Coordinates of C-alpha atoms in Angstrom, one line a residue:
M285 CA -85.5 -15.6 77.1
G286 CA -81.9 -14.9 76.2
R287 CA -79.4 -17.6 75.9
S288 CA -76.1 -17.5 77.7
A289 CA -72.8 -18.0 76.1
P290 CA -71.3 -21.5 76.4
P291 CA -68.6 -21.9 78.9
S292 CA -65.0 -21.6 77.6
T293 CA -63.1 -24.9 77.3
S294 CA -59.6 -23.3 76.9
S295 CA -57.1 -23.5 79.6
P296 CA -53.6 -22.2 80.2
E297 CA -52.2 -25.7 79.7
L298 CA -53.9 -26.1 76.3
R299 CA -52.6 -22.9 74.8
R300 CA -49.5 -22.9 72.3
K301 CA -46.4 -21.3 73.8
R302 CA -43.9 -19.3 71.6
T303 CA -40.3 -20.5 71.7
A304 CA -38.0 -17.8 72.9
A305 CA -35.3 -16.7 70.4
P306 CA -31.7 -17.5 71.3
P307 CA -29.7 -14.6 72.5
P308 CA -27.6 -13.0 69.6
E309 CA -24.0 -14.0 69.3
P310 CA -21.5 -11.3 69.5
P311 CA -20.1 -10.2 66.0
T312 CA -16.8 -11.8 64.9
P313 CA -14.2 -9.1 64.8
R314 CA -13.0 -8.3 61.2
R315 CA -9.4 -8.4 60.4
F316 CA -8.0 -5.5 58.4
C317 CA -4.7 -5.3 56.5
S318 CA -2.6 -2.2 56.8
M319 CA -2.3 0.1 53.8
D320 CA 1.4 -0.9 53.5
D321 CA 0.3 -4.6 53.1
V322 CA -2.2 -3.7 50.5
M323 CA 0.2 -1.6 48.5
R324 CA 2.9 -4.3 48.8
R325 CA 0.6 -7.1 47.4
S326 CA -1.0 -4.9 44.7
R327 CA -0.1 -5.1 41.0
P328 CA 0.0 -2.1 38.6
V329 CA -3.2 -1.7 36.6
D330 CA -1.3 -2.0 33.3
A331 CA 0.8 -5.0 34.4
P332 CA 0.4 -8.1 32.2
P333 CA -0.9 -11.3 33.7
P334 CA 1.6 -13.9 34.8
V335 CA 1.3 -15.9 31.6
A336 CA 1.9 -12.8 29.5
R337 CA 4.9 -11.9 31.6
A338 CA 6.4 -15.3 30.9
R339 CA 5.8 -14.9 27.2
E340 CA 7.4 -11.5 27.2
A341 CA 10.5 -12.9 28.9
I342 CA 10.7 -15.6 26.1
Y343 CA 10.1 -13.0 23.3
D344 CA 12.8 -10.7 24.7
A345 CA 15.3 -13.4 24.1
V346 CA 14.3 -14.0 20.4
L347 CA 17.0 -13.3 17.8
C348 CA 16.7 -12.9 14.1
D349 CA 17.6 -16.3 12.5
T350 CA 19.2 -14.4 9.5
C351 CA 21.4 -11.7 11.1
G352 CA 21.5 -13.1 14.7
S353 CA 20.6 -9.8 16.2
G354 CA 17.7 -9.0 18.5
D355 CA 17.8 -5.2 17.9
R356 CA 15.0 -3.3 16.3
D357 CA 12.4 -5.5 17.9
D358 CA 9.7 -3.4 16.3
E359 CA 10.7 -4.9 12.9
L360 CA 11.3 -8.4 14.2
L361 CA 8.6 -10.9 13.0
L362 CA 7.8 -14.0 15.0
C363 CA 6.7 -17.1 13.2
D364 CA 3.2 -18.2 14.3
R365 CA 4.3 -21.8 14.0
C366 CA 7.9 -22.1 15.3
D367 CA 8.2 -18.7 17.2
R368 CA 11.5 -18.0 15.5
G369 CA 12.3 -14.5 14.5
R370 CA 13.1 -12.7 11.2
H371 CA 13.7 -9.0 10.7
T372 CA 11.5 -7.5 8.0
F373 CA 14.6 -6.2 6.2
C374 CA 16.3 -9.6 6.4
L375 CA 13.6 -11.3 4.4
R376 CA 14.0 -11.9 0.7
P377 CA 12.1 -10.2 -0.8
I378 CA 12.1 -7.5 1.9
A379 CA 8.9 -7.0 3.8
A380 CA 8.0 -3.3 3.6
K381 CA 6.2 -3.4 6.9
V382 CA 5.0 -5.7 9.6
P383 CA 2.2 -7.8 8.0
I384 CA -1.3 -7.9 9.5
G385 CA -2.5 -11.4 10.6
P386 CA -0.6 -14.7 10.9
W387 CA 2.9 -14.8 9.5
F388 CA 5.1 -17.9 8.8
C389 CA 8.8 -17.9 8.3
P390 CA 10.3 -19.2 5.1
D391 CA 10.9 -22.6 6.8
C392 CA 7.3 -23.0 8.0
A393 CA 5.5 -21.3 5.1
P394 CA 4.1 -23.5 2.4
P395 CA 6.3 -23.6 -0.7
A396 CA 5.7 -20.6 -2.9
K397 CA 4.1 -21.3 -6.2
P398 CA 6.3 -20.6 -9.2
V399 CA 5.4 -17.5 -11.2
K400 CA 3.0 -18.4 -13.9
R401 CA 3.9 -16.6 -17.1
F402 CA 1.1 -14.9 -19.0
P403 CA 0.7 -16.5 -22.4
M404 CA 2.4 -14.7 -25.3
K405 CA -0.8 -14.6 -27.4
Q406 CA -2.0 -11.4 -28.9
T407 CA -5.7 -12.2 -28.3
K408 CA -5.0 -12.8 -24.6
I409 CA -3.0 -9.5 -24.3
V410 CA -5.7 -7.5 -26.1
D411 CA -8.4 -8.9 -23.8
F412 CA -6.3 -8.4 -20.6
F413 CA -5.4 -4.8 -21.3
R414 CA -8.7 -4.0 -23.0
I415 CA -6.9 -2.7 -26.1
Q416 CA -9.0 -0.7 -28.5
K417 CA -8.6 -1.8 -32.1
D418 CA -8.5 0.7 -34.9
D419 CA -8.0 0.8 -38.7
Q420 CA -4.2 0.9 -38.3
D421 CA -3.9 -2.6 -37.0
D422 CA -2.7 -3.9 -40.4
V423 CA 0.0 -1.2 -40.8
P424 CA 3.6 -2.5 -40.1
G425 CA 4.8 -1.8 -36.6
K426 CA 7.5 0.6 -37.7
C427 CA 4.9 2.9 -39.3
R428 CA 2.6 2.6 -36.3
L429 CA 4.7 5.0 -34.3
S430 CA 2.5 8.0 -34.1
Q431 CA 3.6 11.0 -36.0
D432 CA 2.2 13.1 -33.2
V433 CA 4.8 11.6 -30.9
R434 CA 7.7 12.7 -33.1
K435 CA 6.2 16.2 -33.5
R436 CA 5.6 16.5 -29.8
R437 CA 9.1 15.4 -28.9
K438 CA 10.7 17.7 -31.5
R439 CA 8.7 20.7 -30.2
S440 CA 9.6 19.8 -26.6
V441 CA 13.3 19.7 -27.5
V442 CA 13.0 23.2 -29.2
M443 CA 11.4 24.6 -26.0
H444 CA 13.8 22.8 -23.7
K445 CA 15.9 25.8 -23.1
K446 CA 12.9 27.9 -22.1
R447 CA 11.1 25.4 -19.9
R448 CA 11.5 21.7 -19.3
R449 CA 8.5 20.0 -20.8
I450 CA 7.3 16.4 -20.3
L451 CA 8.1 14.2 -23.3
P452 CA 5.9 11.4 -24.5
F453 CA 7.3 7.9 -24.3
V454 CA 8.4 6.2 -27.5
P455 CA 6.8 2.7 -27.9
T456 CA 8.9 -0.2 -29.1
E457 CA 8.4 -0.5 -32.9
D458 CA 8.9 -4.3 -32.9
R459 CA 5.5 -5.8 -32.2
A460 CA 6.9 -9.1 -30.9
R461 CA 9.0 -7.2 -28.4
R462 CA 6.1 -5.0 -27.4
L463 CA 4.0 -8.1 -26.9
K464 CA 6.7 -9.4 -24.6
Q465 CA 6.7 -6.2 -22.5
M466 CA 3.0 -6.3 -22.1
A467 CA 3.0 -10.0 -21.2
S468 CA 5.6 -9.4 -18.5
L469 CA 3.3 -6.8 -16.9
A470 CA 0.3 -9.1 -17.2
T471 CA 2.4 -11.8 -15.4
A472 CA 3.2 -9.5 -12.5
L473 CA -0.4 -8.3 -12.2
T474 CA -2.0 -11.8 -12.3
S475 CA 0.6 -13.1 -9.8
S476 CA -0.3 -10.2 -7.5
K477 CA -4.1 -10.8 -8.1
T478 CA -4.4 -7.3 -9.4
E479 CA -6.7 -6.2 -12.2
F480 CA -5.2 -3.9 -14.8
S481 CA -6.2 -0.3 -14.6
N482 CA -4.5 2.7 -16.1
E483 CA -6.5 5.4 -14.2
L484 CA -7.8 6.3 -10.8
T485 CA -10.8 4.3 -9.8
Y486 CA -13.5 5.3 -7.3
M487 CA -15.2 2.3 -5.7
P488 CA -18.3 2.2 -3.4
N489 CA -17.6 2.5 0.3
M490 CA -14.4 4.4 -0.5
A491 CA -13.6 8.0 -1.3
P492 CA -15.9 9.5 -4.0
R493 CA -14.6 11.3 -7.0
S494 CA -16.0 14.6 -5.6
S495 CA -13.4 14.3 -2.7
N496 CA -10.5 14.6 -5.1
Q497 CA -10.3 18.4 -5.4
A498 CA -6.8 19.7 -6.0
R499 CA -7.7 23.1 -4.6
L500 CA -7.9 21.5 -1.1
E501 CA -4.2 20.6 -1.2
E502 CA -2.4 22.2 1.8
G503 CA -0.1 24.8 0.4
G504 CA -1.5 24.5 -3.1
M505 CA -0.7 22.2 -6.0
Q506 CA 1.0 23.0 -9.3
I507 CA -1.3 23.0 -12.3
L508 CA -0.1 20.9 -15.3
P509 CA 0.7 23.2 -18.2
K510 CA -1.4 22.9 -21.3
E511 CA 1.5 21.5 -23.4
D512 CA 2.2 18.8 -20.8
K513 CA -1.5 18.0 -20.5
E514 CA -1.6 17.4 -24.3
T515 CA 1.4 15.1 -23.9
I516 CA -0.3 13.0 -21.2
E517 CA -3.4 12.7 -23.3
L518 CA -1.3 11.5 -26.2
C519 CA 0.3 8.9 -24.1
R520 CA -3.1 7.7 -22.8
T521 CA -4.3 7.4 -26.3
M522 CA -1.3 5.3 -27.3
Q523 CA -1.7 3.0 -24.3
Q524 CA -5.4 2.4 -25.3
R525 CA -4.1 1.3 -28.7
G526 CA -1.6 -1.1 -27.1
E527 CA 1.4 1.2 -27.6
C528 CA 3.0 0.9 -24.2
P529 CA 6.1 2.4 -22.6
P530 CA 9.3 0.4 -23.3
L531 CA 9.3 -1.3 -19.9
L532 CA 9.9 -4.9 -18.8
V533 CA 8.7 -6.3 -15.5
V534 CA 11.1 -8.9 -14.1
F535 CA 11.1 -10.9 -10.9
D536 CA 14.1 -10.4 -8.6
S537 CA 14.6 -12.9 -5.7
C538 CA 15.7 -10.0 -3.4
E539 CA 13.3 -7.2 -4.4
G540 CA 10.3 -9.1 -5.9
F541 CA 8.9 -7.8 -9.1
T542 CA 10.9 -4.8 -10.5
V543 CA 10.7 -2.7 -13.6
Q544 CA 13.6 -2.1 -16.0
A545 CA 13.9 -0.1 -19.2
D546 CA 13.6 -2.2 -22.4
A547 CA 15.0 0.7 -24.5
D548 CA 16.8 4.0 -23.9
I549 CA 14.6 6.5 -22.2
K550 CA 15.3 10.3 -22.3
D551 CA 15.2 12.6 -19.4
M552 CA 11.7 14.1 -18.7
T553 CA 9.9 11.3 -20.5
F554 CA 6.5 10.4 -19.2
I555 CA 6.6 6.8 -17.7
T556 CA 3.1 6.3 -16.4
E557 CA 0.4 7.6 -14.1
Y558 CA 0.1 6.1 -10.6
A559 CA -3.2 4.2 -10.8
G560 CA -5.4 2.4 -8.3
D561 CA -8.4 2.7 -6.0
V562 CA -8.8 6.1 -4.3
D563 CA -9.5 6.0 -0.6
Y564 CA -9.3 8.1 2.5
L565 CA -6.0 7.9 4.3
E566 CA -7.7 7.2 7.7
N567 CA -9.4 4.1 6.2
R568 CA -5.9 2.7 5.4
A569 CA -4.2 3.4 8.7
S570 CA -3.9 -0.4 9.4
D571 CA -3.5 -1.5 5.8
D572 CA -0.5 -3.7 5.1
C573 CA -0.3 -2.8 1.4
D574 CA 3.3 -1.8 0.6
C575 CA 2.6 0.4 -2.3
I576 CA 0.1 3.1 -1.1
M577 CA 0.7 6.5 -2.7
T578 CA -0.3 9.9 -1.4
L579 CA -2.8 11.6 -3.7
L580 CA -4.1 14.6 -1.7
L581 CA -2.7 16.2 1.5
T582 CA -5.4 18.5 2.9
E583 CA -5.3 20.6 6.1
V584 CA -8.2 18.4 7.4
P585 CA -6.7 14.9 8.1
S586 CA -10.0 13.2 7.5
Q587 CA -10.0 14.5 3.9
R588 CA -6.6 13.2 2.9
L589 CA -6.6 10.7 0.0
V590 CA -4.3 7.9 -1.1
I591 CA -4.0 5.6 -4.1
C592 CA -4.2 1.9 -3.3
P593 CA -3.1 -0.4 -6.2
D594 CA -3.6 -3.7 -4.4
K595 CA -6.8 -4.5 -6.3
R596 CA -6.4 -2.4 -9.5
G597 CA -3.3 -0.9 -10.8
N598 CA -0.6 -0.7 -13.6
V599 CA 3.1 -0.9 -13.9
S600 CA 3.6 1.9 -11.4
R601 CA 3.1 -0.4 -8.4
F602 CA 6.2 -2.5 -9.4
I603 CA 8.7 0.4 -9.7
S604 CA 11.1 0.1 -6.8
G605 CA 11.9 2.7 -4.2
I606 CA 15.3 4.0 -3.3
N607 CA 17.0 3.9 0.1
N608 CA 16.9 7.6 0.7
Y609 CA 19.0 7.3 3.8
T610 CA 22.3 6.6 2.0
P611 CA 24.1 8.5 -0.8
D612 CA 24.4 5.3 -2.9
G613 CA 20.6 4.8 -2.6
K614 CA 19.9 8.3 -3.7
K615 CA 22.1 7.8 -6.8
K616 CA 19.8 5.1 -8.0
Q617 CA 16.9 7.4 -8.5
N618 CA 16.0 7.9 -12.2
V619 CA 12.3 8.5 -11.9
K620 CA 10.5 11.3 -10.0
C621 CA 7.0 11.3 -8.6
V622 CA 5.1 14.5 -9.1
R623 CA 1.5 15.5 -8.2
Y624 CA -0.3 17.8 -10.6
D625 CA -3.6 19.5 -10.7
I626 CA -5.3 18.2 -13.9
D627 CA -8.7 19.7 -14.6
G628 CA -9.2 20.4 -10.9
E629 CA -8.3 16.8 -9.8
S630 CA -5.0 15.6 -8.3
H631 CA -3.0 13.1 -10.3
V632 CA 0.4 11.4 -9.6
L633 CA 2.7 11.3 -12.6
L634 CA 6.0 9.3 -12.8
V635 CA 8.5 11.1 -15.1
A636 CA 12.2 10.2 -15.9
C637 CA 14.5 12.6 -14.0
R638 CA 17.6 11.7 -16.0
D639 CA 18.5 9.6 -19.1
I640 CA 17.8 5.9 -18.4
A641 CA 19.8 3.3 -20.3
C642 CA 18.3 0.1 -21.7
G643 CA 18.4 -2.7 -19.0
E644 CA 18.5 -0.2 -16.1
K645 CA 16.1 -0.7 -13.2
L646 CA 13.6 2.1 -12.5
Y647 CA 13.8 3.7 -9.0
Y648 CA 12.0 6.6 -7.4
D649 CA 11.7 8.1 -4.0
Y650 CA 8.8 6.8 -1.9
N651 CA 9.2 9.8 0.5
G652 CA 8.6 12.6 -2.0
Y653 CA 6.4 14.5 0.5
E654 CA 6.0 13.1 4.0
H655 CA 9.4 11.6 4.5
A656 CA 7.8 9.0 6.8
Y657 CA 8.1 5.8 4.8
P658 CA 10.7 3.4 6.2
T659 CA 13.2 2.9 3.4
H660 CA 16.4 2.7 5.4
H661 CA 16.7 -1.1 4.7
F662 CA 15.9 -0.9 1.0
L663 CA 18.6 -2.4 -1.2

């Protein structure tokens, strides 16, 4: 027999009832501002924040503590300690450009260390300049003057009427005086934390030597004649033997280290080659080095080269620049800066452009090509 299903025990009273949802509230009406209100309250995209605007108001009132003027604010330095101002051209020595990083005015800066003079010892000089000794070291200084120099100068004078030739410098015959000249350069280099180098150097992560191709010069570059090339090679050989140009590096409180003639120097005499590290110009766009020299001006900006003597260099980095904005400044020039094609590479030579008297400071024009260097405040 089949079994019937058990009777259901559920009832309407025992069932769970669902709670009814409350009726939805009407949406709160949104309040909109008019476009005029939005534009009135808005701030320009490039507007500085309120704090920056307050600082700008303070900086606009800054004056130079030296000259009392607030003009030329692009050359007005603000001390990172006292917020007082100094023009770059009011400083002594003059700052060639606005420095990168923190700057402290003379009152807040730590006291400058006195210039430590390089020892007047021949062994120290020989090691510092890496002078090559030869068999003539025992010959008296007066006889040490190379006969090739005399012959070269005599031949250059004979050809002077036909074509102006570069003359080799005449080293000082007195050994003690020559030692003093080299010690003065060593003092300036060590004070500037610069290693001595009399040639162009090509360092890793900078421009390679293969980039220095004189043929890439925009508009072409003059080739150094054979006779002048022999003169330059003769001068390089003399410098390797410790026979340096008759120059003395002295410290001037207004101009810093300067170079003066320690003997009479004739017009067209070779002074030195501009030496230092070779690098691309675009790598030095933000460099605060004040003695960068143009080496190669190519049509392609990324291939342009400069010489940077801040790590390695010679006496050329201490020769002063003229103020080429004034007639009196131009009259000071007694050295010219010329770029030559030597064996396919560009080199910068400094040559006397007039007779230079003993004791006279050496000056040349920083703006030989680009006319962009700010020299209007040079002394």
